[in-house]
Short mmCIF file of C-alpha atoms in Angstrom, two decimals:
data_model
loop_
_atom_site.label_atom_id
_atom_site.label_comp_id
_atom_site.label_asym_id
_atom_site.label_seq_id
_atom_site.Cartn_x
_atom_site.Cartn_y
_atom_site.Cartn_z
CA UNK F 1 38.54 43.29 9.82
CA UNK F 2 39.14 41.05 12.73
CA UNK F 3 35.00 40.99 13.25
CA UNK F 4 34.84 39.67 9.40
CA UNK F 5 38.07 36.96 10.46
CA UNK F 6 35.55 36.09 13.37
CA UNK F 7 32.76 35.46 11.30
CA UNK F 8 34.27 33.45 8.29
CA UNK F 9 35.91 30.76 10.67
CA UNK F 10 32.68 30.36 12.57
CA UNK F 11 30.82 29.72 9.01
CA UNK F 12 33.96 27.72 8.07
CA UNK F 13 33.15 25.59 11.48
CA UNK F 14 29.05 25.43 10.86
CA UNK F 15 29.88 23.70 7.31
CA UNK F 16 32.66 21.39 8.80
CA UNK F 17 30.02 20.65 11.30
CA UNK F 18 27.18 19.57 8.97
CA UNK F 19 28.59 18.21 6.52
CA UNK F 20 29.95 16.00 8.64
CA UNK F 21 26.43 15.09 10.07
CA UNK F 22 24.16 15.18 6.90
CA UNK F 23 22.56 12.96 5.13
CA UNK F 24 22.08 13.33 1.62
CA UNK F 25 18.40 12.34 0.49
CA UNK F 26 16.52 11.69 -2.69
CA UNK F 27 12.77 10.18 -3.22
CA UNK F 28 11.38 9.15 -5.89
CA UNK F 29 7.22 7.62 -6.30
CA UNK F 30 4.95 6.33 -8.54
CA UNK F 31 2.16 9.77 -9.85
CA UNK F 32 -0.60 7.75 -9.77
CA UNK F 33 -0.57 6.78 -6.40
CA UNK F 34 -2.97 7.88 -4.21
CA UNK F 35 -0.83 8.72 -1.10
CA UNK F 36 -3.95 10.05 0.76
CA UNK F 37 -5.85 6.61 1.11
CA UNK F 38 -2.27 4.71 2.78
CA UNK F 39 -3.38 4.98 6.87
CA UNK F 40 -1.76 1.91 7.86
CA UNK F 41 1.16 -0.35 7.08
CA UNK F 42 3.22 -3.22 8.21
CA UNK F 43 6.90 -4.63 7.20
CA UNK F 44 7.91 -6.78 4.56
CA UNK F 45 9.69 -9.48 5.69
CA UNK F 46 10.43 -11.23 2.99
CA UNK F 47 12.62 -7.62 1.40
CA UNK F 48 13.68 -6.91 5.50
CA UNK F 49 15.31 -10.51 5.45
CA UNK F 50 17.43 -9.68 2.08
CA UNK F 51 19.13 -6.44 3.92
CA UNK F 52 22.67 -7.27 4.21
CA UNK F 53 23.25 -5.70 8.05
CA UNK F 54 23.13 -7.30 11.60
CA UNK F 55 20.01 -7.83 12.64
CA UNK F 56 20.39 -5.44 15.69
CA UNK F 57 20.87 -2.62 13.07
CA UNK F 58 17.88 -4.09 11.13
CA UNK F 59 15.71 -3.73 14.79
CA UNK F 60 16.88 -0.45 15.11
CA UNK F 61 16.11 0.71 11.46
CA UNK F 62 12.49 -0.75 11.81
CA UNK F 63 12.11 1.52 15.68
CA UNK F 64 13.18 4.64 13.74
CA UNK F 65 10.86 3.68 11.34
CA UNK F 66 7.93 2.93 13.30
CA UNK F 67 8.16 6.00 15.19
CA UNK F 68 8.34 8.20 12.00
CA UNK F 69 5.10 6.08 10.55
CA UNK F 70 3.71 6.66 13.81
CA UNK F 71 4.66 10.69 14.14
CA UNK F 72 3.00 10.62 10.79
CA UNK F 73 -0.78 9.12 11.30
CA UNK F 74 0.01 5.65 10.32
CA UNK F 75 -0.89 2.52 12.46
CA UNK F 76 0.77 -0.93 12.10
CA UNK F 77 -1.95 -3.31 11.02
CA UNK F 78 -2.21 -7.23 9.86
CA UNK F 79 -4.17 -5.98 6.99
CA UNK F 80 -1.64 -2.97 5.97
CA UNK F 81 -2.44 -0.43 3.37
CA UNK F 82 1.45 -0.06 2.74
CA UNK F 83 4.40 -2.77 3.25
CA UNK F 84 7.40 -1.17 4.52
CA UNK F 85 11.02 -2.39 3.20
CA UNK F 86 14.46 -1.65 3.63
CA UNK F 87 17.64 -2.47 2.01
CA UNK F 88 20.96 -1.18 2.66
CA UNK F 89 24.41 -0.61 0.57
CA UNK F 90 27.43 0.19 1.81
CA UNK F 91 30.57 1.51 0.30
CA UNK F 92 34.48 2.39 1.86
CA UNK F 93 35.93 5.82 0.62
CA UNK F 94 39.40 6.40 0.82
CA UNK F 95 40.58 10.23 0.61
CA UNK F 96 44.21 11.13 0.06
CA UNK F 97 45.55 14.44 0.87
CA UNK F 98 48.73 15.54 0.45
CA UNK F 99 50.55 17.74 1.98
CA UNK F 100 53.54 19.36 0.75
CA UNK F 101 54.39 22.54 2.19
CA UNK F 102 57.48 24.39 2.17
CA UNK F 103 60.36 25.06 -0.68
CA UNK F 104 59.86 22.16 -2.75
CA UNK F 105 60.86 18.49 -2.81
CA UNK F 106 64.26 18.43 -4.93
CA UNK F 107 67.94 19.24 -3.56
CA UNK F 108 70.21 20.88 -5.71
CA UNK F 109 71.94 24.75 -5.96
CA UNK F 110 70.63 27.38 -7.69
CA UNK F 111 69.35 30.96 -7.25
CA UNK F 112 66.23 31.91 -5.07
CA UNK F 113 64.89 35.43 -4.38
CA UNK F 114 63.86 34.05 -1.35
CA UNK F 115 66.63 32.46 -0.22
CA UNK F 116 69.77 30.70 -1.16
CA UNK F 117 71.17 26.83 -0.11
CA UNK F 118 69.62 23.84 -0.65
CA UNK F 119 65.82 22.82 -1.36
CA UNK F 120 64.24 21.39 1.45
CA UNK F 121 60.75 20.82 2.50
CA UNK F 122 58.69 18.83 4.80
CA UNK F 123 55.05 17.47 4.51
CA UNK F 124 53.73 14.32 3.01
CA UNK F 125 50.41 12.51 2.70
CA UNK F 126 47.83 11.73 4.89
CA UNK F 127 45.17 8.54 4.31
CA UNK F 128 41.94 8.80 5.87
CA UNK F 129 39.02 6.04 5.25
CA UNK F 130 35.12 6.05 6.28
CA UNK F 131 32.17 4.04 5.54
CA UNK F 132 29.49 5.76 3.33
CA UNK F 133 26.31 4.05 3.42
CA UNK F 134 23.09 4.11 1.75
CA UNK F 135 19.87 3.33 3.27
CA UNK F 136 16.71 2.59 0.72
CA UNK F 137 12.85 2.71 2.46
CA UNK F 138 10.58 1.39 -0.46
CA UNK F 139 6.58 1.47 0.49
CA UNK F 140 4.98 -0.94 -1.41
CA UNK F 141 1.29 -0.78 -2.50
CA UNK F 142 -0.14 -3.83 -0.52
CA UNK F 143 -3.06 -4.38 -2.76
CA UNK F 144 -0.94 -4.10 -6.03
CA UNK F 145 2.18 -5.47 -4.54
CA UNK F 146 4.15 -2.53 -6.34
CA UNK F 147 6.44 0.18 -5.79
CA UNK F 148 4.96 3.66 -4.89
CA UNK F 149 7.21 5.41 -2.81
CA UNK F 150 11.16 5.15 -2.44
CA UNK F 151 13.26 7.19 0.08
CA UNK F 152 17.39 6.68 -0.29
CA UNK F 153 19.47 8.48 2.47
CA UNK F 154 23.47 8.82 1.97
CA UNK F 155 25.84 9.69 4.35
CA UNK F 156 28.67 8.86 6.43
CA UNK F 157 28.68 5.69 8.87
CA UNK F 158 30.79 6.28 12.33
CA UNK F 159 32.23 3.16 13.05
CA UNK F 160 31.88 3.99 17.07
CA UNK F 161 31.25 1.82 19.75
CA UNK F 162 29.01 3.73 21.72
CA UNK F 163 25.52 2.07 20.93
CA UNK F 164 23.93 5.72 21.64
CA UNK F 165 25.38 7.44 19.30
CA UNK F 166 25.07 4.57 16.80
CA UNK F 167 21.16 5.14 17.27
CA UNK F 168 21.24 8.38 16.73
CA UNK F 169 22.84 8.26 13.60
CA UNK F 170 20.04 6.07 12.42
CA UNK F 171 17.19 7.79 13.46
CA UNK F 172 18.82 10.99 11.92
CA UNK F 173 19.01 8.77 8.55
CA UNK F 174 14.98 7.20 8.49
CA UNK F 175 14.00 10.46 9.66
CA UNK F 176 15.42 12.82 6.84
CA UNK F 177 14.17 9.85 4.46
CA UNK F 178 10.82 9.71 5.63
CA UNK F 179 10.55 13.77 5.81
CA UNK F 180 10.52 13.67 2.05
CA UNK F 181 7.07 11.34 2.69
CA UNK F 182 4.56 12.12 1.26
CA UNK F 183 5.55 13.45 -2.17
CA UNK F 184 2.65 16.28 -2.28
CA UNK F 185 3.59 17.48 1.00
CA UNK F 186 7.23 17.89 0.42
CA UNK F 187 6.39 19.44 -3.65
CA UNK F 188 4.34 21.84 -1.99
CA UNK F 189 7.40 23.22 0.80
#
């Protein structure tokens, strides 16, 4: 019994864990493309420009970026099969939890099988706030200037002051966005 006690909190802890780390992610693309002829690409500007971040978190989406292109086969070019583009939404989420525990929240005499007196309790509500942000990578089709590939990551922002760790978090976003890249590799998993 204690073994099975054991074994439930340390699953309890490994989903605490991740789902405080994931990143939810979705991809959608165009059927017709042909993902097998894109071998080199290059940002779009003009779409980079619209994102509504600093532009040191704009420098550090485009280095994730790069390196996943890169890890994947593609080369940066002046003359790019693909145009890379991000955009970026971000959203505050407020959960409530409240926490009553105890006999209940009203005074007054009566019976109880559990005990006799008063009511009394003790508890009350706790606020706790985070960023949840979105971040869209949309390869565009340089020759047809249209959409063929969109990756959208979710997850929680940390709102942390250690640069490092700031990184991290987006590399761990472009990277689980771009692992759904390309479609026919990921349908076939």
């Amino acid at each position: 019994m204690k073994n099975i006690k054991l074994l439930g909190l340390q699953l309890l802890l490994l989903v605490f864990i991740t789902s405080c780390s994931s990143v939810s992610v979705l991809s959608d693309y165009d059927q017709r493309a042909d993902f097998n002829g894109y071998k080199t690409y290059a940002f779009y500007k003009t779409g980079i420009d619209k994102a509504q971040i600093s532009d040191l978190d704009k420098k550090r989406i485009l280095r994730a970026i790069e390196t996943e292109m890169s890890s994947r086969g593609f080369v940066k070019s002046e003359k790019p099969d693909l145009l890379v583009s991000i955009f970026t939404k971000e959203q505050e989420r407020v959960d409530v939890y409240n926490n009553n525990y105890g006999w209940g929240g009203a005074w007054g005499w009566g019976y109880n099988p559990w005990a006799w007196g008063p009511g009394f309790g003790w508890g009350g509500t706790s606020v706790s706030a985070s960023t949840q942000g979105s971040l869209y990578i949309d390869l565009i089709d340089n020759n047809t200037n249209e959409l063929v590939w969109q990756g959208k990551g979710v997850g929680t922002l940390s709102n942390t002051k250690n640069i490092a760790k700031k990184e991290e978090r987006i590399r761990e976003f472009v990277y689980q966005i771009l692992e759904q890249y390309p479609p026919n590799a990921v349908a076939m998993k």
